[in-house]
Coordinates of C-alpha atoms and ligand atoms in Angstrom, one line a residue:
M1 CA -25.2 36.9 -6.4
T2 CA -24.0 39.5 -3.9
P3 CA -21.6 42.1 -5.3
S4 CA -18.7 40.9 -3.2
S5 CA -19.2 37.2 -4.1
V6 CA -16.5 35.3 -5.9
R7 CA -17.4 32.9 -8.8
I8 CA -15.2 29.9 -9.4
T9 CA -15.3 26.9 -11.8
V10 CA -16.3 23.4 -10.6
G11 CA -12.6 22.5 -11.3
E12 CA -11.4 25.2 -8.9
L13 CA -14.0 24.1 -6.4
A14 CA -12.5 20.6 -6.4
V15 CA -9.1 22.0 -5.8
R16 CA -10.1 24.3 -3.0
F17 CA -12.0 21.5 -1.4
L18 CA -8.9 19.3 -1.5
E19 CA -6.9 22.1 0.1
Q20 CA -9.4 21.9 3.0
C21 CA -8.9 18.1 3.1
G22 CA -5.2 18.7 3.9
T23 CA -3.9 17.5 0.6
R24 CA -0.4 18.7 -0.2
A25 CA 0.3 16.8 -3.4
A26 CA -1.8 15.4 -6.2
F27 CA -0.7 13.2 -9.2
G28 CA -2.0 12.9 -12.7
V29 CA -1.6 13.5 -16.5
I30 CA -3.0 16.7 -18.0
S31 CA -5.7 16.4 -20.7
I32 CA -8.4 18.5 -22.4
H33 CA -10.8 16.7 -20.1
N34 CA -9.3 17.7 -16.8
M35 CA -7.7 21.1 -17.6
P36 CA -10.1 23.2 -15.5
I37 CA -8.9 21.2 -12.4
L38 CA -5.3 21.4 -13.3
D39 CA -5.5 25.0 -14.2
A40 CA -6.7 25.6 -10.6
F41 CA -3.9 23.6 -9.1
N42 CA -1.5 25.8 -11.0
T43 CA -3.1 29.2 -10.4
R44 CA -3.6 28.5 -6.7
Q45 CA -0.2 27.0 -6.0
V46 CA -1.3 25.4 -2.7
I47 CA -1.2 21.7 -3.7
R48 CA 1.9 20.4 -5.5
F49 CA 0.8 18.8 -8.7
V50 CA 3.0 16.0 -10.0
S51 CA 2.9 15.3 -13.7
A52 CA 3.2 11.5 -14.1
R53 CA 4.0 10.0 -17.5
G54 CA 0.9 7.7 -17.3
E55 CA -2.3 7.4 -15.3
A56 CA -1.3 4.1 -13.9
G57 CA 1.8 5.6 -12.4
A58 CA -0.1 8.7 -11.2
C59 CA -2.6 6.4 -9.4
N60 CA 0.2 4.4 -7.8
M61 CA 1.9 7.6 -6.7
A62 CA -1.3 8.9 -5.1
D63 CA -1.8 5.5 -3.4
A64 CA 1.7 5.5 -1.9
Y65 CA 1.4 9.1 -0.9
A66 CA -1.8 8.2 1.0
R67 CA -0.3 5.1 2.6
V68 CA 2.8 6.8 4.0
T69 CA 1.0 10.0 5.2
G70 CA -2.2 8.4 6.4
T71 CA -4.1 11.1 4.5
L72 CA -6.1 11.2 1.3
G73 CA -4.3 10.4 -2.0
V74 CA -5.5 12.3 -5.0
C75 CA -5.0 11.4 -8.7
V76 CA -6.4 13.1 -11.8
T77 CA -6.9 11.4 -15.1
S78 CA -8.4 12.0 -18.5
T79 CA -11.6 10.4 -19.6
G80 CA -11.7 7.0 -21.5
T81 CA -8.2 5.6 -22.1
G82 CA -6.8 7.8 -19.3
S83 CA -9.0 6.5 -16.6
G84 CA -8.8 3.1 -18.1
N85 CA -5.0 3.3 -17.7
A86 CA -5.5 3.9 -14.0
A87 CA -7.7 0.8 -13.5
G88 CA -5.0 -1.7 -12.5
A89 CA -3.6 0.8 -10.0
M90 CA -7.1 1.4 -8.7
V91 CA -7.4 -2.3 -8.1
E92 CA -4.2 -2.2 -6.1
A93 CA -5.5 0.8 -4.0
L94 CA -8.7 -1.1 -3.4
T95 CA -6.8 -4.2 -2.3
A96 CA -4.7 -2.2 0.0
G97 CA -7.6 -0.2 1.5
T98 CA -6.1 3.2 0.5
P99 CA -8.2 6.3 1.0
M100 CA -8.0 7.9 -2.4
L101 CA -9.9 10.3 -4.6
H102 CA -9.7 9.8 -8.3
L103 CA -11.0 12.7 -10.4
T104 CA -11.5 12.1 -14.1
G105 CA -13.2 13.8 -16.9
Q106 CA -16.0 12.9 -19.3
I107 CA -17.1 14.3 -22.6
E108 CA -19.5 17.2 -22.7
S109 CA -22.7 16.3 -21.0
P110 CA -25.1 17.1 -23.8
F111 CA -23.5 14.3 -25.9
L112 CA -23.0 11.9 -23.0
D113 CA -24.7 8.5 -22.9
R114 CA -26.0 8.8 -26.5
D115 CA -23.7 6.3 -28.1
L116 CA -22.6 8.9 -30.7
G117 CA -19.0 7.7 -30.8
Y118 CA -18.0 11.1 -29.5
I119 CA -14.3 11.5 -29.3
H120 CA -12.9 10.4 -25.9
E121 CA -16.2 9.0 -24.7
H122 CA -16.1 5.9 -22.6
P123 CA -19.7 5.0 -22.4
A124 CA -19.3 2.7 -19.4
Q125 CA -16.6 4.7 -17.5
L126 CA -18.7 4.9 -14.4
A127 CA -19.4 1.2 -14.3
M128 CA -15.7 0.5 -14.8
L129 CA -14.8 2.9 -12.0
R130 CA -17.3 1.3 -9.7
A131 CA -15.8 -2.1 -10.5
V132 CA -12.2 -1.1 -9.7
G133 CA -12.9 1.1 -6.7
K134 CA -15.0 1.4 -3.6
E135 CA -17.5 3.8 -5.2
A136 CA -17.9 6.1 -8.2
F137 CA -19.9 9.2 -8.8
R138 CA -20.7 11.6 -11.6
I139 CA -21.0 15.3 -11.0
R140 CA -23.9 16.6 -13.2
N141 CA -24.1 20.3 -12.3
P142 CA -22.3 22.9 -10.2
E143 CA -25.0 22.8 -7.5
T144 CA -24.3 19.2 -6.5
A145 CA -20.5 19.3 -6.9
L146 CA -19.5 20.1 -3.4
A147 CA -21.9 17.5 -1.9
T148 CA -20.5 14.9 -4.2
L149 CA -16.9 15.8 -3.4
R150 CA -17.6 15.6 0.3
E151 CA -19.4 12.3 0.1
A152 CA -16.7 10.7 -2.1
V153 CA -14.0 11.7 0.3
R154 CA -16.1 10.6 3.3
I155 CA -16.5 7.1 1.7
A156 CA -12.9 6.9 0.7
Q157 CA -11.8 7.6 4.3
T158 CA -14.3 5.4 6.1
P159 CA -12.8 2.1 7.1
P160 CA -12.4 -0.2 5.3
C161 CA -11.0 2.6 3.2
G162 CA -10.7 2.6 -0.6
P163 CA -10.4 4.6 -3.8
V164 CA -13.4 6.5 -4.9
S165 CA -13.8 8.1 -8.3
I166 CA -15.7 11.1 -9.6
E167 CA -16.2 11.7 -13.3
I168 CA -17.0 15.3 -14.2
P169 CA -18.0 16.1 -17.8
I170 CA -15.7 18.7 -19.2
D171 CA -18.5 21.3 -19.7
V172 CA -19.4 20.9 -16.0
Q173 CA -15.8 21.3 -14.9
K174 CA -15.9 24.8 -16.5
M175 CA -19.2 25.9 -15.1
L176 CA -19.3 28.7 -12.6
L177 CA -20.7 28.8 -9.1
E178 CA -20.5 31.0 -6.2
L179 CA -17.6 30.2 -3.9
P180 CA -19.2 28.4 -0.9
A181 CA -18.4 29.8 2.5
D182 CA -17.7 26.4 4.0
L183 CA -15.6 23.9 2.0
S184 CA -14.8 21.6 4.9
P185 CA -14.9 17.8 4.4
L186 CA -17.2 15.6 6.3
P187 CA -15.9 13.5 9.2
A188 CA -15.4 9.9 8.4
P189 CA -17.3 7.8 10.9
R190 CA -15.4 5.2 13.0
A191 CA -17.2 2.1 13.9
Q192 CA -17.9 2.1 17.7
P193 CA -17.6 -1.3 19.3
S194 CA -20.5 -2.5 21.4
P195 CA -19.7 -2.6 25.2
Q196 CA -21.4 -5.9 25.5
A197 CA -19.3 -7.4 22.7
L198 CA -16.2 -6.0 24.4
D199 CA -17.1 -7.4 27.8
A200 CA -17.6 -10.8 26.3
L201 CA -14.3 -10.7 24.4
A202 CA -12.4 -9.4 27.5
E203 CA -13.9 -12.2 29.6
R204 CA -12.5 -14.8 27.3
L205 CA -9.1 -13.1 26.9
L206 CA -8.7 -12.9 30.7
Q207 CA -8.5 -16.8 30.6
A208 CA -5.5 -16.6 28.2
R209 CA -2.0 -17.2 29.4
R210 CA -0.3 -17.1 26.0
P211 CA -2.1 -14.5 23.9
L212 CA -1.1 -13.4 20.5
L213 CA -2.1 -10.3 18.6
W214 CA -2.2 -10.6 14.8
L215 CA -2.2 -7.1 13.3
G216 CA -3.1 -6.3 9.8
G217 CA -3.2 -3.1 7.7
G218 CA -6.5 -2.1 9.3
A219 CA -4.6 -1.6 12.5
R220 CA -2.1 0.9 11.2
G221 CA -3.8 3.7 13.0
A222 CA -3.9 1.8 16.3
A223 CA -0.2 1.5 17.2
A224 CA -0.5 3.2 20.6
A225 CA -3.5 1.0 21.5
A226 CA -1.7 -2.1 20.4
Q227 CA 1.2 -1.1 22.5
R228 CA -1.0 -1.3 25.6
L229 CA -1.5 -5.0 25.0
V230 CA 2.2 -5.4 24.3
A231 CA 2.9 -3.8 27.6
M232 CA 0.8 -6.4 29.3
G233 CA 3.0 -9.1 27.8
W234 CA 1.1 -10.2 24.7
A235 CA 3.0 -11.7 21.7
V236 CA 2.6 -10.0 18.3
V237 CA 2.7 -11.0 14.7
T238 CA 1.7 -8.9 11.7
S239 CA 0.6 -9.3 8.1
V240 CA 2.9 -7.7 5.6
Q241 CA 0.6 -4.7 5.4
G242 CA 0.7 -4.5 9.2
R243 CA 4.5 -4.3 9.4
G244 CA 5.9 -1.8 11.9
I245 CA 2.7 -1.2 13.9
V246 CA 4.8 -2.6 16.7
P247 CA 8.4 -1.8 15.9
E248 CA 9.9 -4.9 14.4
D249 CA 12.8 -5.0 16.8
H250 CA 10.6 -5.3 19.8
P251 CA 11.3 -8.6 21.6
Q252 CA 7.6 -9.6 21.7
T253 CA 7.0 -9.5 18.0
L254 CA 7.5 -12.0 15.2
G255 CA 7.4 -9.1 12.8
S256 CA 5.9 -10.4 9.6
Y257 CA 7.6 -13.8 9.9
N258 CA 4.1 -15.1 10.1
L259 CA 4.0 -18.3 8.0
Q260 CA 7.3 -20.0 8.3
K261 CA 7.4 -23.4 10.1
P262 CA 8.9 -22.0 13.4
A263 CA 6.0 -19.4 13.5
E264 CA 3.4 -22.2 12.9
D265 CA 5.0 -24.3 15.7
F266 CA 4.8 -21.3 18.0
Y267 CA 1.1 -20.8 17.1
A268 CA 0.4 -24.3 18.5
T269 CA 1.5 -23.0 21.9
V270 CA -0.8 -19.9 21.8
D271 CA -4.1 -20.2 23.7
A272 CA -5.8 -17.1 22.2
M273 CA -5.1 -15.2 19.0
L274 CA -6.8 -11.8 18.4
T275 CA -6.8 -10.7 14.8
V276 CA -7.2 -7.0 14.3
G277 CA -7.8 -5.4 10.9
S278 CA -6.5 -8.3 8.9
R279 CA -8.2 -10.3 6.2
L280 CA -5.8 -13.2 6.9
R281 CA -5.2 -13.2 3.1
S282 CA -4.1 -16.2 1.1
N283 CA -0.5 -15.2 0.8
E284 CA -0.3 -14.6 4.5
T285 CA -1.7 -18.0 5.4
L286 CA -0.5 -20.5 2.9
S287 CA -3.9 -20.2 1.2
Y288 CA -5.8 -20.6 4.5
K289 CA -3.9 -23.8 5.4
L290 CA -1.5 -22.2 7.9
R291 CA -2.3 -23.7 11.3
L292 CA -3.2 -20.7 13.3
P293 CA -3.9 -20.9 17.1
A294 CA -7.1 -23.0 17.7
T295 CA -8.8 -20.3 19.8
R296 CA -9.3 -17.2 17.6
Y297 CA -11.0 -13.9 18.1
R298 CA -11.3 -11.0 15.7
I299 CA -11.8 -7.3 15.6
D300 CA -12.6 -5.6 12.3
A301 CA -14.1 -2.3 11.0
N302 CA -15.7 -4.4 8.3
V303 CA -18.7 -6.3 9.7
L304 CA -18.4 -8.8 6.9
A305 CA -15.0 -9.9 8.0
E306 CA -16.5 -12.2 10.6
N307 CA -15.6 -15.8 9.9
R308 CA -14.0 -14.9 6.6
G309 CA -10.9 -17.1 5.7
Y310 CA -10.8 -18.4 9.3
D311 CA -13.6 -18.6 11.8
S312 CA -13.4 -17.0 15.2
A313 CA -15.0 -17.7 18.6
C314 CA -15.9 -14.1 19.2
F315 CA -16.0 -11.1 16.8
V316 CA -16.2 -7.4 17.6
H317 CA -17.2 -5.0 14.9
G318 CA -15.3 -1.8 15.5
D319 CA -12.6 0.6 14.6
A320 CA -9.2 -0.9 15.5
E321 CA -8.0 1.9 17.7
L322 CA -11.2 2.4 19.5
T323 CA -11.8 -1.3 20.1
L324 CA -8.2 -2.1 21.2
N325 CA -8.2 0.8 23.6
A326 CA -11.6 -0.2 25.1
L327 CA -10.3 -3.7 25.4
A328 CA -7.1 -2.6 27.0
D329 CA -9.2 -0.7 29.6
R330 CA -10.9 -4.0 30.5
L331 CA -7.7 -6.1 30.6
E332 CA -5.0 -3.8 32.1
G333 CA -3.7 -5.2 35.4
R334 CA -5.9 -8.3 35.1
M335 CA -4.0 -10.6 32.7
R336 CA -1.6 -13.3 33.9
I337 CA 0.6 -13.9 31.0
D338 CA 3.1 -16.8 30.9
P339 CA 6.6 -15.2 31.5
Q340 CA 8.0 -17.7 29.1
L341 CA 6.1 -16.3 26.1
V342 CA 8.7 -13.6 25.2
A343 CA 11.5 -16.1 25.0
D344 CA 9.4 -18.4 22.8
V345 CA 8.6 -15.5 20.5
Q346 CA 12.2 -14.7 20.1
R347 CA 13.1 -18.3 19.4
A348 CA 10.4 -18.6 16.8
R349 CA 11.5 -15.3 15.2
A350 CA 15.1 -16.3 15.1
G351 CA 14.2 -19.7 13.6
A352 CA 12.0 -18.1 10.9
S353 CA 14.5 -15.5 9.9
A354 CA 17.3 -18.1 9.8
L355 CA 15.1 -20.1 7.5
V356 CA 14.5 -17.1 5.2
D357 CA 18.3 -16.3 5.1
S358 CA 19.1 -19.9 4.3
G359 CA 17.4 -19.5 0.9
L360 CA 19.1 -16.4 -0.1
G361 CA 22.7 -17.3 -0.8
A362 CA 24.8 -14.3 -1.6
Y363 CA 21.8 -12.0 -1.4
V364 CA 21.9 -12.1 2.4
A365 CA 24.6 -9.5 2.0
L366 CA 22.1 -7.2 0.2
K367 CA 19.4 -7.8 2.8
N368 CA 21.8 -7.0 5.6
A369 CA 23.3 -4.0 3.9
V370 CA 19.8 -2.4 3.6
S371 CA 19.5 -2.7 7.4
E372 CA 23.0 -1.7 8.3
V373 CA 23.4 1.2 5.8
A374 CA 20.0 2.6 5.5
G375 CA 19.0 2.1 9.1
Q376 CA 15.4 2.0 10.2
D377 CA 14.3 5.5 9.2
I378 CA 13.3 4.4 5.7
W379 CA 10.2 3.9 3.6
W380 CA 10.5 0.4 2.2
V381 CA 8.7 0.2 -1.1
R382 CA 8.6 -3.0 -3.1
D383 CA 7.5 -4.2 -6.5
I384 CA 6.7 -7.9 -7.1
T385 CA 10.1 -9.6 -7.6
L386 CA 11.8 -12.7 -6.3
S387 CA 13.8 -10.7 -3.7
N388 CA 10.7 -9.2 -2.2
S389 CA 8.9 -12.5 -1.9
M390 CA 12.0 -14.1 -0.5
W391 CA 13.1 -11.5 2.0
G392 CA 11.7 -8.0 1.3
N393 CA 8.3 -8.8 2.8
R394 CA 10.0 -9.6 6.1
A395 CA 13.1 -7.6 6.3
P396 CA 14.7 -5.0 7.0
V397 CA 13.4 -4.2 10.4
L398 CA 10.7 -1.5 10.1
N399 CA 9.9 0.8 13.0
H400 CA 6.9 2.7 11.7
P401 CA 3.3 1.5 10.9
R402 CA 3.5 3.2 7.5
A403 CA 7.0 2.4 6.6
G404 CA 6.2 -0.6 4.3
V405 CA 4.6 0.0 0.9
H406 CA 4.1 -2.9 -1.4
A407 CA 1.8 -4.2 -4.1
L408 CA -0.6 -6.3 -2.1
G409 CA -2.6 -7.4 -5.2
G410 CA 0.5 -9.0 -6.8
G411 CA 0.6 -6.7 -9.8
I412 CA 4.1 -6.1 -11.1
G413 CA 5.3 -2.7 -12.3
Q414 CA 3.9 -0.5 -9.6
G415 CA 7.0 -0.1 -7.4
L416 CA 8.8 2.7 -9.1
A417 CA 5.7 4.9 -9.2
M418 CA 4.9 4.0 -5.6
A419 CA 8.5 5.1 -4.6
I420 CA 7.9 8.4 -6.4
G421 CA 4.7 9.0 -4.5
T422 CA 6.4 8.1 -1.3
A423 CA 9.4 10.4 -1.9
I424 CA 7.0 13.3 -2.8
A425 CA 5.0 12.7 0.4
N426 CA 8.2 12.6 2.4
T427 CA 9.0 16.1 1.1
T428 CA 5.5 17.6 1.3
H429 CA 5.0 16.3 4.8
Q430 CA 8.6 16.8 5.9
L431 CA 8.8 13.2 7.2
G432 CA 12.5 12.9 7.2
R433 CA 13.0 9.4 5.9
K434 CA 14.8 7.9 3.0
T435 CA 12.8 6.1 0.3
V436 CA 14.3 2.8 -0.7
A437 CA 12.6 0.6 -3.3
L438 CA 13.1 -3.0 -4.5
A439 CA 12.1 -3.9 -8.1
G440 CA 12.9 -6.6 -10.7
D441 CA 13.9 -5.6 -14.2
G442 CA 10.6 -6.9 -15.6
G443 CA 8.5 -4.9 -13.3
F444 CA 10.7 -1.9 -13.6
M445 CA 10.3 -1.9 -17.4
L446 CA 6.5 -2.0 -17.2
N447 CA 6.3 1.6 -16.0
V448 CA 9.8 2.8 -16.7
G449 CA 8.6 6.1 -18.1
E450 CA 8.0 7.3 -14.5
L451 CA 11.8 7.5 -14.0
A452 CA 11.6 10.7 -16.1
C453 CA 8.9 12.0 -13.8
A454 CA 11.2 11.1 -10.8
V455 CA 14.1 13.1 -12.3
Q456 CA 11.8 16.1 -13.2
E457 CA 10.3 16.2 -9.7
D458 CA 13.7 15.7 -8.1
A459 CA 12.3 12.7 -6.1
H460 CA 14.9 11.5 -3.7
L461 CA 14.7 7.7 -3.9
V462 CA 16.9 4.7 -4.4
V463 CA 15.7 1.8 -6.5
L464 CA 17.5 -1.5 -5.9
L465 CA 17.0 -3.0 -9.4
M466 CA 17.3 -6.7 -9.3
N467 CA 18.4 -7.4 -12.9
D468 CA 18.2 -11.0 -14.0
S469 CA 17.1 -10.0 -17.5
R470 CA 14.0 -12.2 -17.2
Y471 CA 10.7 -12.8 -15.4
G472 CA 12.5 -14.9 -12.8
V473 CA 9.6 -16.0 -10.7
I474 CA 7.7 -17.1 -13.8
K475 CA 10.7 -19.1 -15.1
N476 CA 10.8 -20.8 -11.7
I477 CA 7.1 -21.7 -12.0
Q478 CA 7.8 -23.2 -15.4
D479 CA 10.5 -25.3 -13.9
D480 CA 8.2 -26.4 -11.1
I481 CA 4.9 -27.2 -12.9
Y482 CA 5.4 -26.8 -16.6
G483 CA 8.1 -29.5 -17.1
G484 CA 10.9 -26.9 -17.4
R485 CA 9.4 -25.6 -20.7
H486 CA 10.6 -22.0 -20.7
C487 CA 8.7 -19.5 -22.8
Y488 CA 8.1 -15.7 -22.8
V489 CA 10.3 -15.1 -19.8
E490 CA 13.7 -14.0 -21.3
L491 CA 13.7 -10.3 -21.7
H492 CA 15.6 -7.9 -23.9
T493 CA 16.7 -5.4 -21.3
P494 CA 18.2 -2.0 -21.8
D495 CA 21.7 -1.0 -20.8
F496 CA 20.4 0.6 -17.6
A497 CA 23.6 2.7 -17.2
Q498 CA 23.0 4.4 -20.6
F499 CA 19.3 4.6 -20.1
C500 CA 19.7 6.3 -16.7
A501 CA 22.4 8.6 -18.2
S502 CA 20.0 9.7 -20.9
L503 CA 17.5 10.7 -18.3
K504 CA 20.1 12.3 -16.0
A505 CA 19.2 9.8 -13.2
T506 CA 22.2 8.4 -11.2
H507 CA 23.0 4.8 -11.9
L508 CA 25.3 2.7 -9.8
R509 CA 26.2 -0.9 -10.7
L510 CA 26.4 -3.4 -7.8
G511 CA 28.4 -6.2 -9.2
A512 CA 29.3 -8.2 -6.1
P513 CA 28.0 -8.8 -2.5
E514 CA 31.2 -7.3 -0.9
Q515 CA 30.3 -3.9 -2.5
A516 CA 26.8 -3.9 -1.2
R517 CA 27.4 -1.6 1.8
E518 CA 29.6 0.8 0.0
V519 CA 27.4 1.2 -3.1
L520 CA 24.3 1.5 -1.0
A521 CA 25.9 4.2 1.2
Q522 CA 26.9 6.1 -2.0
A523 CA 23.3 5.8 -3.3
L524 CA 21.8 7.1 -0.1
G525 CA 24.1 10.0 -0.1
A526 CA 23.1 11.1 -3.6
S527 CA 20.2 13.3 -4.4
G528 CA 17.4 12.7 -6.9
P529 CA 16.5 9.3 -8.1
V530 CA 19.3 6.7 -8.0
V531 CA 19.1 3.3 -9.7
V532 CA 21.4 0.7 -8.1
E533 CA 21.5 -2.1 -10.6
V534 CA 22.2 -5.4 -8.9
D535 CA 23.8 -7.5 -11.6
M536 CA 22.3 -10.9 -10.7
A537 CA 24.2 -12.7 -13.4
A538 CA 27.4 -11.7 -11.5
W539 CA 25.9 -12.5 -8.0
G540 CA 24.7 -15.9 -9.0
P541 CA 21.4 -17.7 -8.2
F542 CA 19.5 -17.8 -4.9
V543 CA 19.9 -21.0 -3.0
A544 CA 16.1 -21.6 -2.8
K545 CA 13.9 -21.4 -5.8
F546 CA 10.8 -19.3 -5.2
A547 CA 8.0 -20.4 -7.5
G548 CA 5.0 -18.3 -6.5
P549 CA 2.9 -18.1 -3.4
I550 CA 3.6 -21.1 -1.1
L551 CA 0.8 -23.6 -1.0
K552 CA 0.4 -26.3 1.6
K553 CA -0.7 -29.8 0.6
D554 CA -2.5 -31.0 3.7
Ligands
TPP1 C1 0.6 -6.6 -13.9 C2 1.1 -7.9 -13.9 N1 1.4 -8.6 -15.1 C3 1.9 -9.8 -15.1 C4 2.2 -10.5 -13.9 C5 2.8 -11.8 -13.8 N2 4.1 -11.8 -13.2 C6 4.3 -12.1 -11.9 S1 5.9 -12.0 -11.5 C7 6.4 -11.6 -13.0 C8 7.8 -11.5 -13.3 C9 8.4 -10.3 -12.7 O1 9.7 -10.2 -13.2 P1 10.8 -9.2 -12.6 O2 10.2 -7.9 -12.2 O3 12.0 -9.2 -13.5 O4 11.2 -9.9 -11.2 P2 11.8 -11.4 -11.0 O5 10.7 -12.4 -11.0 O6 12.7 -11.6 -12.2 O7 12.5 -11.3 -9.7 C10 5.3 -11.6 -13.9 C11 5.3 -11.3 -15.3 C12 1.8 -9.8 -12.7 N3 2.0 -10.3 -11.5 N4 1.3 -8.5 -12.8

């Protein structure tokens, strides 16, 4: 050790490294087993640390923060039950391909892996973390800490991205090391497409007169490259995770109206579909029975995506942005696209959105009010609830590739925490948008404690709380396939006005469709968290009955 050298704990090393990664906010719950890390957040005051009320919420917040900023999300949990609490949210981050670092503790290393029943030990924590994330590591000593941190973040940020955990025994977190001179993260490699594969794909695409680009979440960083194909006249459709890569009011896009009958009819007229960064997941494709265009090509950063779900005549392994740009270089000025294609897209889109509206009844007023009052500069965060399945996954119009945040994996109860992570990201990165969330009362209650976090953090967000005092979608499924035998779906629900008052969160009741615009405007004008309770008993039922992901018989 040189006289001038500085010695820091492993916990502080982790925090200083995250600063170098560009992290501006981290989320977690304090515990004996992570205090050296949190102590460093506090003493350094560079990264804002948000105290969630539970590890599930913290992980959802970090996930949403990463999704809207396009940077690394960070959550910190305690060992054992704490990291276990985050497991469901880790699964969601894995499903969504979110680059995230999850730091957790572990008991003192001398007692670890000895089956002593040592308090807070979770003997198989690492195995659990591997199962719910992309990778998991343990830091065993100060000498290997930085390398492990670097590798974990590199893996998290390498497409297909995902959450990576590191467990650090509490004694190791406190150990000292000399402050390294270089704390920079490693670059995340991007898959380079092969020129031969690109030539072959370009040759085929040059034959197309009615080409369609299907953009998934993996193409969120490729908006400008996708725009080059749009400028050539291509039609576009997106998965729900790909919303806004092409602004949804562009005349050449179907937006995420991707599986309604008019969209399927349109696909029959398409002579080449190029899927980019999309898994063509079950709920986007009527469980793989949606009739996609017969001639299909695919680009993906995951080499294993080839022929998954749907086959393709030609596959290019590569980063979405690099591959689309290289393809555009080969196609620009050489495609002869049917001038009728744009009008056909618009017709299909109008037909699909009319179909969606026809099932909503009075709730069309709410859908339209979100567009009209909130405008396009919003983050649109959704929990799993009837309203999201019926319209929130398609509307309002989104104009930004990261504007939509939803639970891809279908788990309820994550929307409120995701809205908090989004609102914090909006502040720390000065993104200048409003955070608007959609949740059902069932999902909201699952993680309702995070409303206290939202108040404490002064998170500016509006939750549209669709209160039907039940698990509505499950009740519909019982009607559909369980002979109308209703059980376990009626919910004792708090008086949300009183509940919000007790937390000092603003509560507004939305009792009738005619009030939608006015109440929403009031909510958006307020600061801190606002709960707009849509009294669904007063509004009445939807016209259509949504009973789970749509399945196709043939
Ligand atoms: C974590 C989790 N637990 C249970 C379920 C099953 N589930 C799906 S939708 C739903 C009901 C959601 O109710 P609510 O939030 O009130 O929305 P609504 O269906 O009434 O619109 C339930 C329990 C789930 N998807 N995820």
